[in-house]
């Protein structure tokens, strides 16, 4: 593994740990009494979660993953195999495929009878 791939993997691990920490804090915030501080914590957690997702998408894109634009930050599309010798990627959220559906064009015999 070269230095850049190793660095990207380390950053990805760090972001994953950060996301887990944000999740744990979210669980404990419900124990806090309602207050201005609790609202500030909720807002900060929402912003941190969004920043984490955006960073994850940027790292995935830098590693060569495809992104689905069904949400912002974008969702990472994962490989699900091959379709007609083309690797297919699908969004885990909306299930959109990277391969466009085939369209059958039917030309009525009366038009083609010239």
GROMACS .gro file of C-alpha atoms in nm:
model
  114
    1UNK     CA    1   0.000   0.000   0.000
    2UNK     CA    2   0.150   0.336  -0.098
    3UNK     CA    3   0.169   0.637   0.132
    4UNK     CA    4  -0.135   0.817  -0.011
    5UNK     CA    5  -0.357   0.509   0.018
    6UNK     CA    6  -0.232   0.449   0.371
    7UNK     CA    7  -0.302   0.810   0.464
    8UNK     CA    8  -0.652   0.795   0.315
    9UNK     CA    9  -0.724   0.474   0.504
   10UNK     CA   10  -0.608   0.636   0.829
   11UNK     CA   11  -0.830   0.938   0.767
   12UNK     CA   12  -1.124   0.708   0.691
   13UNK     CA   13  -1.066   0.521   1.017
   14UNK     CA   14  -1.046   0.849   1.206
   15UNK     CA   15  -1.374   0.969   1.053
   16UNK     CA   16  -1.540   0.640   1.138
   17UNK     CA   17  -1.433   0.674   1.500
   18UNK     CA   18  -1.551   1.036   1.502
   19UNK     CA   19  -1.892   0.929   1.368
   20UNK     CA   20  -1.919   0.666   1.640
   21UNK     CA   21  -1.833   0.925   1.905
   22UNK     CA   22  -2.098   1.162   1.769
   23UNK     CA   23  -2.349   0.876   1.785
   24UNK     CA   24  -2.264   0.805   2.148
   25UNK     CA   25  -2.299   1.172   2.243
   26UNK     CA   26  -2.636   1.184   2.064
   27UNK     CA   27  -2.756   0.894   2.277
   28UNK     CA   28  -2.649   1.064   2.601
   29UNK     CA   29  -2.791   1.408   2.513
   30UNK     CA   30  -3.141   1.280   2.584
   31UNK     CA   31  -3.041   1.247   2.948
   32UNK     CA   32  -2.973   1.621   2.972
   33UNK     CA   33  -3.245   1.855   3.099
   34UNK     CA   34  -3.399   2.093   2.846
   35UNK     CA   35  -3.189   2.408   2.827
   36UNK     CA   36  -3.012   2.647   2.593
   37UNK     CA   37  -2.699   2.435   2.626
   38UNK     CA   38  -2.887   2.121   2.521
   39UNK     CA   39  -3.015   2.301   2.210
   40UNK     CA   40  -2.660   2.414   2.130
   41UNK     CA   41  -2.533   2.058   2.171
   42UNK     CA   42  -2.808   1.926   1.940
   43UNK     CA   43  -2.720   2.185   1.675
   44UNK     CA   44  -2.347   2.114   1.703
   45UNK     CA   45  -2.408   1.739   1.678
   46UNK     CA   46  -2.620   1.784   1.366
   47UNK     CA   47  -2.347   1.997   1.204
   48UNK     CA   48  -2.075   1.751   1.309
   49UNK     CA   49  -2.273   1.460   1.164
   50UNK     CA   50  -2.322   1.641   0.834
   51UNK     CA   51  -1.952   1.736   0.818
   52UNK     CA   52  -1.857   1.376   0.890
   53UNK     CA   53  -2.081   1.246   0.609
   54UNK     CA   54  -1.940   1.505   0.367
   55UNK     CA   55  -1.582   1.412   0.458
   56UNK     CA   56  -1.668   1.043   0.413
   57UNK     CA   57  -1.806   1.114   0.065
   58UNK     CA   58  -1.498   1.317  -0.029
   59UNK     CA   59  -1.266   1.039   0.087
   60UNK     CA   60  -1.471   0.778  -0.098
   61UNK     CA   61  -1.454   0.985  -0.415
   62UNK     CA   62  -1.076   1.028  -0.375
   63UNK     CA   63  -1.048   0.649  -0.340
   64UNK     CA   64  -1.239   0.603  -0.668
   65UNK     CA   65  -1.588   0.527  -0.540
   66UNK     CA   66  -1.890   0.661  -0.724
   67UNK     CA   67  -2.131   0.894  -0.550
   68UNK     CA   68  -2.509   0.913  -0.573
   69UNK     CA   69  -2.659   1.258  -0.556
   70UNK     CA   70  -2.991   1.153  -0.399
   71UNK     CA   71  -2.894   1.341  -0.081
   72UNK     CA   72  -2.647   1.599   0.039
   73UNK     CA   73  -2.390   1.503   0.142
   74UNK     CA   74  -2.388   1.243  -0.136
   75UNK     CA   75  -2.419   0.871  -0.071
   76UNK     CA   76  -2.138   0.631  -0.157
   77UNK     CA   77  -2.235   0.379  -0.427
   78UNK     CA   78  -2.108   0.023  -0.377
   79UNK     CA   79  -2.024  -0.243  -0.635
   80UNK     CA   80  -2.290  -0.513  -0.669
   81UNK     CA   81  -2.129  -0.716  -0.947
   82UNK     CA   82  -2.131  -0.706  -1.324
   83UNK     CA   83  -2.411  -0.658  -1.574
   84UNK     CA   84  -2.323  -0.734  -1.935
   85UNK     CA   85  -1.948  -0.705  -1.861
   86UNK     CA   86  -1.989  -0.363  -1.697
   87UNK     CA   87  -1.937  -0.323  -1.324
   88UNK     CA   88  -2.258  -0.203  -1.160
   89UNK     CA   89  -2.268   0.027  -0.858
   90UNK     CA   90  -2.578   0.088  -0.645
   91UNK     CA   91  -2.670   0.349  -0.390
   92UNK     CA   92  -2.743   0.188  -0.055
   93UNK     CA   93  -3.006   0.453   0.022
   94UNK     CA   94  -3.215   0.498  -0.295
   95UNK     CA   95  -3.100   0.185  -0.483
   96UNK     CA   96  -3.012   0.384  -0.797
   97UNK     CA   97  -2.784   0.193  -1.035
   98UNK     CA   98  -2.484   0.328  -1.221
   99UNK     CA   99  -2.606   0.145  -1.532
  100UNK     CA  100  -2.892   0.311  -1.715
  101UNK     CA  101  -3.188   0.083  -1.777
  102UNK     CA  102  -3.216  -0.048  -2.129
  103UNK     CA  103  -3.495   0.105  -2.332
  104UNK     CA  104  -3.670  -0.110  -2.590
  105UNK     CA  105  -3.775   0.099  -2.885
  106UNK     CA  106  -4.067  -0.051  -3.071
  107UNK     CA  107  -4.123   0.071  -3.424
  108UNK     CA  108  -4.466  -0.024  -3.554
  109UNK     CA  109  -4.460  -0.233  -3.873
  110UNK     CA  110  -4.671   0.029  -4.056
  111UNK     CA  111  -4.395   0.291  -4.016
  112UNK     CA  112  -4.120   0.052  -4.121
  113UNK     CA  113  -4.306  -0.080  -4.429
  114UNK     CA  114  -4.169   0.167  -4.680
   0.00000   0.00000   0.00000
